[in-house]
Tab-separated table of C-alpha atoms in Angstrom:
chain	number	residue	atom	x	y	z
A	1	UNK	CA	0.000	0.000	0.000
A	2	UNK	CA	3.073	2.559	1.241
A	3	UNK	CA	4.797	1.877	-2.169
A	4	UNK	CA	1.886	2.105	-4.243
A	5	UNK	CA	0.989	5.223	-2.968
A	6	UNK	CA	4.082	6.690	-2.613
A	7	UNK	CA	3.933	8.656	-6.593
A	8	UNK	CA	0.628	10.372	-4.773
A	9	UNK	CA	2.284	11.121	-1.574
A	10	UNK	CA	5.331	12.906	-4.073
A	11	UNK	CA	2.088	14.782	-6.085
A	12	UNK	CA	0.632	15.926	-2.757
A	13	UNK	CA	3.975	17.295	-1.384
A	14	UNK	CA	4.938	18.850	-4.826
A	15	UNK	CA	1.433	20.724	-4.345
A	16	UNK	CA	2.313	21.716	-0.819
A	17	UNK	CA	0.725	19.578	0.944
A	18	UNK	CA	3.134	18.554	3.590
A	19	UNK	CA	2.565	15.504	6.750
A	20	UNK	CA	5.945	17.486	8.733
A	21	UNK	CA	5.289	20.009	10.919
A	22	UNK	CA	7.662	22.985	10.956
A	23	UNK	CA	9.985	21.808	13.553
A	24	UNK	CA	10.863	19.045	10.921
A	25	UNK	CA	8.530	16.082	13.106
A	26	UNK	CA	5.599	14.270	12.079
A	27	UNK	CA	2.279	15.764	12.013
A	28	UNK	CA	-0.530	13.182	11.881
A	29	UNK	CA	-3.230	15.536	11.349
A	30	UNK	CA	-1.470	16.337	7.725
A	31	UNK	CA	-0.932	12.940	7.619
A	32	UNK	CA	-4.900	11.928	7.725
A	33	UNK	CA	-5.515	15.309	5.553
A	34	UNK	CA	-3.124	13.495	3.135
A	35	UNK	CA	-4.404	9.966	3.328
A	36	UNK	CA	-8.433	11.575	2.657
A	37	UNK	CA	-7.199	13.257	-0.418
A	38	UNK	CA	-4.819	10.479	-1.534
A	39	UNK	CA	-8.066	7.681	-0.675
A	40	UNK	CA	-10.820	9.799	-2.141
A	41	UNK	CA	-9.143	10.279	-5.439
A	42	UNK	CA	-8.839	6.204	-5.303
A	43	UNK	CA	-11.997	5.549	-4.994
A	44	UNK	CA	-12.695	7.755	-7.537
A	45	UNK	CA	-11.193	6.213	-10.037
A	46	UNK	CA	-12.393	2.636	-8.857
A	47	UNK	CA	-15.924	4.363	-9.656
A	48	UNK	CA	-15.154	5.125	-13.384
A	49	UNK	CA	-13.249	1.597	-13.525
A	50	UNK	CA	-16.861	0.301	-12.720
A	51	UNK	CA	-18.510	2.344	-14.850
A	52	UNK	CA	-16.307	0.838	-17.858
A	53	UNK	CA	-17.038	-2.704	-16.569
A	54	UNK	CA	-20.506	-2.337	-16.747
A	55	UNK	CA	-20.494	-0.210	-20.532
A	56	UNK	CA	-18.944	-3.670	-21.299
A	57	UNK	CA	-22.958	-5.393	-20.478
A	58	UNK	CA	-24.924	-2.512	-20.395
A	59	UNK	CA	-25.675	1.156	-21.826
A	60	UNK	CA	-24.579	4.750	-20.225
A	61	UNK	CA	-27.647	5.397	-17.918
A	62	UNK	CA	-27.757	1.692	-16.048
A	63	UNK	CA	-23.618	2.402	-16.082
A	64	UNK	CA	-24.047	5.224	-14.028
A	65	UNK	CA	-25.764	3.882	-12.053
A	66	UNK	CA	-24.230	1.207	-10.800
A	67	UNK	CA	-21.116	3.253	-10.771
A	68	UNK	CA	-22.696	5.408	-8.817
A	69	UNK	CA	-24.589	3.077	-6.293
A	70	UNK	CA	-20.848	1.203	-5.743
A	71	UNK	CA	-19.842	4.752	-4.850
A	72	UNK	CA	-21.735	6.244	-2.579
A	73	UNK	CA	-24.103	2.816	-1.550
A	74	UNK	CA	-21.234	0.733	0.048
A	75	UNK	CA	-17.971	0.885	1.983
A	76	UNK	CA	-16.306	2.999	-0.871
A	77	UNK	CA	-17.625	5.946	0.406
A	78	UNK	CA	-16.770	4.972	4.666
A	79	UNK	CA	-14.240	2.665	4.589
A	80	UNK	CA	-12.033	3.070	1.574
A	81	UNK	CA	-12.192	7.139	1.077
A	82	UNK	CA	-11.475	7.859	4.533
A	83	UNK	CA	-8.353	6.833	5.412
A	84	UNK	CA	-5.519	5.161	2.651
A	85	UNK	CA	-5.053	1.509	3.562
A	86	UNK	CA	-5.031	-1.907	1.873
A	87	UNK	CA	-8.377	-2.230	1.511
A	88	UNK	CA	-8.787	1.297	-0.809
A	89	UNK	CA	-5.973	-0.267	-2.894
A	90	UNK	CA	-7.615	-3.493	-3.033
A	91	UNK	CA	-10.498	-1.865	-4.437
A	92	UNK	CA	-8.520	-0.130	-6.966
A	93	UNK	CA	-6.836	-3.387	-8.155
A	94	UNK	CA	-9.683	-5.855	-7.991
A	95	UNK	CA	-11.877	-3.002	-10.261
A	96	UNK	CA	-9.151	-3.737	-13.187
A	97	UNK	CA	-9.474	-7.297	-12.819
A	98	UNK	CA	-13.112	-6.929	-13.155
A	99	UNK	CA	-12.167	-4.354	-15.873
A	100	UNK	CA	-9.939	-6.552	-17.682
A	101	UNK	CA	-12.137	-9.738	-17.824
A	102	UNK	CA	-15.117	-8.175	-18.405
A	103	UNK	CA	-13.887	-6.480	-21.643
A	104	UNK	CA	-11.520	-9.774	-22.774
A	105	UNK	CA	-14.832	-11.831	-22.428
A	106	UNK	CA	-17.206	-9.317	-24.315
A	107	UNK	CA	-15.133	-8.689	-27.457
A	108	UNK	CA	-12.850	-10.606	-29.912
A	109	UNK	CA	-10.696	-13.313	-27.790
A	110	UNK	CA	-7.623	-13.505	-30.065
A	111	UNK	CA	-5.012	-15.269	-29.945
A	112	UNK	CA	-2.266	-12.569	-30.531
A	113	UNK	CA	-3.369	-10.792	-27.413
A	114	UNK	CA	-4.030	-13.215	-25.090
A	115	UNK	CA	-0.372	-13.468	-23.142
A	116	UNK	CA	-0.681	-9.098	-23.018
A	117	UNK	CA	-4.013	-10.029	-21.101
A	118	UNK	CA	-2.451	-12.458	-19.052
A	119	UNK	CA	0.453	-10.554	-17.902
A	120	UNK	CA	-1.480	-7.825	-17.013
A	121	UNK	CA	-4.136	-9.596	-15.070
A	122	UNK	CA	-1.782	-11.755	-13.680
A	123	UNK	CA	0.228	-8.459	-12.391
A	124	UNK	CA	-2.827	-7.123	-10.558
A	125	UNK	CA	-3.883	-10.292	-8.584
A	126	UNK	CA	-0.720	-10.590	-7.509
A	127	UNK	CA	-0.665	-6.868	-5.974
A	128	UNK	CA	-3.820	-7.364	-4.542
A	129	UNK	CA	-1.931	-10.451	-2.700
A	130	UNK	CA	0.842	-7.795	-1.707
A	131	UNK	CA	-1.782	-5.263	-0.550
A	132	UNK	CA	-4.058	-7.779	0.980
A	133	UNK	CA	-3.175	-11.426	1.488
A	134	UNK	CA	-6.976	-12.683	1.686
A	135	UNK	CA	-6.958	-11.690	-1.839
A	136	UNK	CA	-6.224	-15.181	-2.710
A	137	UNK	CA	-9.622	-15.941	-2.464
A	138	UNK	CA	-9.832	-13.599	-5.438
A	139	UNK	CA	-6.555	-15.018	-7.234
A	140	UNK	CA	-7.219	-18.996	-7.268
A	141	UNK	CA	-11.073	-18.583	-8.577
A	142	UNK	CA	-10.116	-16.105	-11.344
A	143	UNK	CA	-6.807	-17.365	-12.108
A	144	UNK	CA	-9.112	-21.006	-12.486
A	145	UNK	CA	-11.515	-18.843	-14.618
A	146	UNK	CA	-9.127	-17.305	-17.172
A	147	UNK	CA	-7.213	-21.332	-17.668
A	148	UNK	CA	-10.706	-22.697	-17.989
A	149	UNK	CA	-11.558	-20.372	-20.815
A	150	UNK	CA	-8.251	-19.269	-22.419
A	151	UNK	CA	-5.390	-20.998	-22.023
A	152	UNK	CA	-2.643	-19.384	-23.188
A	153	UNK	CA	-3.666	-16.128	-21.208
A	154	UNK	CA	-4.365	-18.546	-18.105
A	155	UNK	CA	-0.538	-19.772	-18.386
A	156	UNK	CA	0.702	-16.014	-18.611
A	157	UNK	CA	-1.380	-15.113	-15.333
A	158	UNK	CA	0.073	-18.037	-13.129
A	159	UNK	CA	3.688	-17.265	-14.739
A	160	UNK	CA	3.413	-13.548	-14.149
A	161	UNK	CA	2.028	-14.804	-10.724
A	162	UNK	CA	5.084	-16.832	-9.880
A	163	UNK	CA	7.569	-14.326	-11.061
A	164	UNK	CA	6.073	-11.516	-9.132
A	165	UNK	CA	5.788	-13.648	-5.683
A	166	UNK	CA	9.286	-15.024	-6.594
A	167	UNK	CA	10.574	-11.248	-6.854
A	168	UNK	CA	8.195	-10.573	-3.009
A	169	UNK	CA	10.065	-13.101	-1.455
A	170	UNK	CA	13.378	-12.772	-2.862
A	171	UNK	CA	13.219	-8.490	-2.005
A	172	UNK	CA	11.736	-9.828	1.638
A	173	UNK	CA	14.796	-12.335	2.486
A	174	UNK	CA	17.374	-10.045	0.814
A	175	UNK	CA	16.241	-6.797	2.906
A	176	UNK	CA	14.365	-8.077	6.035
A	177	UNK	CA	15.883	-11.349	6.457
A	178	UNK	CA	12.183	-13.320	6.548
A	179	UNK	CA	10.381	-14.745	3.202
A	180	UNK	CA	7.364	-13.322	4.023
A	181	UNK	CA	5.670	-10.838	6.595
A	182	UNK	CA	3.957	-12.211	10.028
A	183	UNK	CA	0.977	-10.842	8.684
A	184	UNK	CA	0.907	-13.447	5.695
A	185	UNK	CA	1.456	-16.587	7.531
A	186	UNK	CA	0.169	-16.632	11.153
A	187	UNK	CA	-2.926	-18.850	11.382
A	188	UNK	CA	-3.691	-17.765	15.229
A	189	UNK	CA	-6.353	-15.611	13.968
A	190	UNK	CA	-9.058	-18.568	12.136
A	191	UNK	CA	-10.730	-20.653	14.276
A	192	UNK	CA	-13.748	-23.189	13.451
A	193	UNK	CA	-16.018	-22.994	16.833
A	194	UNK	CA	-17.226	-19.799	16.549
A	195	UNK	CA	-17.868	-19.913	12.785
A	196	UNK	CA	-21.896	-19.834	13.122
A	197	UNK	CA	-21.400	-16.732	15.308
A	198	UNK	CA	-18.807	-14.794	12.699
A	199	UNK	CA	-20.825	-15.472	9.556
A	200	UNK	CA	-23.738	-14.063	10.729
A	201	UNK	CA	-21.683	-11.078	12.525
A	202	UNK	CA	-20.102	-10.711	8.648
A	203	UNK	CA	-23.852	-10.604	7.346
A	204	UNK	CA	-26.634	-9.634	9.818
A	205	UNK	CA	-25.188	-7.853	12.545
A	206	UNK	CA	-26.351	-4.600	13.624
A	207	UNK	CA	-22.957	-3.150	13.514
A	208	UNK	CA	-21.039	-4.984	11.130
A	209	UNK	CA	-23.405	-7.144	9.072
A	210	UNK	CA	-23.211	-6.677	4.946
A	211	UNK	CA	-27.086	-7.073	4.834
A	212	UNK	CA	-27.744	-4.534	7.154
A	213	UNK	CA	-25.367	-1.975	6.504
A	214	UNK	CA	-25.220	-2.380	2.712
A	215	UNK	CA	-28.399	-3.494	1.873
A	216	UNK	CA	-27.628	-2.819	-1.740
A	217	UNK	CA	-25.467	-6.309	-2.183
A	218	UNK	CA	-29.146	-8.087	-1.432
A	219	UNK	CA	-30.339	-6.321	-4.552
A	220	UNK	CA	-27.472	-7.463	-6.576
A	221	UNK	CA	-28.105	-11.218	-5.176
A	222	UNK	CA	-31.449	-11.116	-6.013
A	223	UNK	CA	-30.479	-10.314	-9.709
A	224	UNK	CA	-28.046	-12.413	-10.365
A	225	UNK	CA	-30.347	-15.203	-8.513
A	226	UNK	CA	-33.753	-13.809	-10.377
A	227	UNK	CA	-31.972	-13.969	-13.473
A	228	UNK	CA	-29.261	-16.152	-13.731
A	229	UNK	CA	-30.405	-18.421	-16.782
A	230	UNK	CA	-29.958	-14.729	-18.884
A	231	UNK	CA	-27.501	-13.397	-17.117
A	232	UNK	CA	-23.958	-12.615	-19.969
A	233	UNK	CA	-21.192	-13.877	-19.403
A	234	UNK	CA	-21.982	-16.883	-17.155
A	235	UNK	CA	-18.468	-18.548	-16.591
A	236	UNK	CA	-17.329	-14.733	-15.402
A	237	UNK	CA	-20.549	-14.282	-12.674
A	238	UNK	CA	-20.202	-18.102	-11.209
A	239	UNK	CA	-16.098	-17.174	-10.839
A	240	UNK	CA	-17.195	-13.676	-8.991
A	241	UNK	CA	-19.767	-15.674	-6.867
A	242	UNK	CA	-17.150	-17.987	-5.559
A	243	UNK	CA	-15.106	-15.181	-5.126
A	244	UNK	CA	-17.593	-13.224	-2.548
A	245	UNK	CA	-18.224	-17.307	-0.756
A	246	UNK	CA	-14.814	-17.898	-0.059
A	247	UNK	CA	-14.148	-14.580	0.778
A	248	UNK	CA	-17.216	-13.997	3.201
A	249	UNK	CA	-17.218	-17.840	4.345
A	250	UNK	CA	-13.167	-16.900	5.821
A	251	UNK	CA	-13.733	-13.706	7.155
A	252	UNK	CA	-16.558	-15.687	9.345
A	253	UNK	CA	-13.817	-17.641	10.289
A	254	UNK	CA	-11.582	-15.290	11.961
A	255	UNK	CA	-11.455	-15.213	15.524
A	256	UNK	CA	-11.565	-11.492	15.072
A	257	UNK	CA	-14.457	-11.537	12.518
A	258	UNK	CA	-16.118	-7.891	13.389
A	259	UNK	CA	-12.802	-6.155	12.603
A	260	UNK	CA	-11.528	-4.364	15.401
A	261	UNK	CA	-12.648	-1.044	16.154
A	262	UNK	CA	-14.882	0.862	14.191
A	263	UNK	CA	-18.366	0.399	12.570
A	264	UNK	CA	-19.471	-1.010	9.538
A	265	UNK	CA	-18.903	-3.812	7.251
A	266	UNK	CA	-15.274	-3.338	6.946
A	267	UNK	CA	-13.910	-6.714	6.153
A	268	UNK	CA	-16.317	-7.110	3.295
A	269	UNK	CA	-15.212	-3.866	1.629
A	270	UNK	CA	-12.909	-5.643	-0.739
A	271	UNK	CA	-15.880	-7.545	-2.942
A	272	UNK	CA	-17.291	-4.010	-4.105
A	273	UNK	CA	-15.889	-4.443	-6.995
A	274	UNK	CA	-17.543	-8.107	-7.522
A	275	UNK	CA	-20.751	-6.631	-6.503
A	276	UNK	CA	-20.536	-4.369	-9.334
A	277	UNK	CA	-19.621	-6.567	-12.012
A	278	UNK	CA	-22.705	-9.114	-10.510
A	279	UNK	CA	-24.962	-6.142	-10.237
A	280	UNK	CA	-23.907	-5.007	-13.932
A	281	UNK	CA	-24.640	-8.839	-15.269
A	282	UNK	CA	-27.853	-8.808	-13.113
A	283	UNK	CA	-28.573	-5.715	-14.945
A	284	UNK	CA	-27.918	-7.316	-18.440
A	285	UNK	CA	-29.813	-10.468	-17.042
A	286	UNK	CA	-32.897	-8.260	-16.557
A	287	UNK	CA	-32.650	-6.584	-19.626
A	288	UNK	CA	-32.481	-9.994	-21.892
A	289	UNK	CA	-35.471	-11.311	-19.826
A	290	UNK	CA	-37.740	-8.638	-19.988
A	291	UNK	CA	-39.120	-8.863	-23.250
A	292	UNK	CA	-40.331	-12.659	-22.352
């Protein structure tokens, strides 16, 4: 997150914007101004990468709005906007992804482009995993997605995988002296007896549920469900859906499932941009279905 942010942090300062007070110490005050400015103009742009996925099923006006609802409807305008931390990048990332397959699956798949398409997706799941580890639970069902329905740009996303994690963990050992952070492999946190309690913390809890708080994702679950035998591009909605399960069904199994302190759905703030490509085929679903 530091290092992808760091070309804003230089734009900020270069505008005069500073996080040092005068006497040449930190000043965290700055340093929130900073990350609000820096997260809201993320966000942003994961708003107009939405609205691009969904021109890729739909027209301007149904765009917009979906654009618009992932905006200002979910945790892109608490969580991710309001202070700069993994999960805004996430969001940023995971929108290309969406961006990427959404447009590879809606026009001509050729051949000649297909390792270009791999690379690149390939290079944004694997800083998602560098943002956020729990992004594998994005990587393996879309990495499965793009093998199962092009091959050669299925090869180029594990390869580009492999040679990113292989430079992670090669930078890691040579400058920290670990292969990866604690934060990556310490399994204290997931527990299986209190699983019944945390998935229904993660979905109807006052405080933290996803139903409650964003009641806009049972909308999108209703399309997709209403619709689903004219919903485009089927292959790409069953690999988001498995994406949101194994997300949501391993957040309900961490001992610390409500997030720590704070208020609102926090941990599910990284499937926005699923939501938004479901609620976009939904959408499309609709639209196919209506005249029948």
């Amino acid at each position: 997150t530091a290092l992808l942010s760091s070309p804003i942090g230089r734009a900020t300062r270069a505008a005069g914007r500073t996080t040092i007070a005068a006497d040449g110490a930190d000043d965290p005050a700055a340093e929130r101004r900073v990350q609000r400015i820096a997260a809201s103009l993320l966000v942003a742009l994961a708003a107009a990468v939405v609205f691009a996925t969904s021109r890729q099923m739909l027209g301007r006006g149904p765009s917009a709005a979906v654009a618009l609802s992932a905006a200002f409807a979910t945790q892109l305008w608490s969580t991710a906007s309001r202070s700069l931390q993994s999960h805004t990048w996430t969001v940023v990332l995971l929108s290309l992804v969406c961006l990427a397959l959404a447009r590879r699956a809606t026009r001509d798949a050729s051949a000649g482009r297909a390792i270009p398409h791999g690379v690149w997706v390939g290079t944004l799941l694997s800083w998602c995993f560098f943002v956020r580890p729990t992004a594998v639970f994005f990587i393996v069902p879309l990495t499965v997605y793009v093998l199962a329905r092009e091959r050669r740009a299925g090869v180029a996303v594990v390869v580009t995988g492999l040679a990113w994690l292989a430079a992670f963990l090669g930078y890691r050992q040579a400058v920290i002296g670990t292969w990866l952070p604690d934060y990556y492999t310490r399994g204290s946190g997931f527990e299986a007896g209190g699983y019944l309690t945390g998935l229904a913390g993660q979905l109807v809890s006052p405080s933290r549920g996803l139903f409650v708080l964003v009641p806009l994702s049972l909308g999108v679950a209703y399309l997709v469900g209403r619709y689903r035998r004219h919903v485009p591009l089927r292959a790409l909605c069953v690999a988001a859906v498995v994406c949101v399960v194994l997300h949501t069904a391993t957040m309900a199994s961490f001992r610390n499932w409500w997030g720590g302190h704070g208020y609102g759905a926090r941990f599910s703030t990284d499937l926005v941009p699923l939501f938004a490509l479901l609620g976009a085929l939904g959408l499309a679903g609709r639209a196919v279905a209506a005249p029948s």
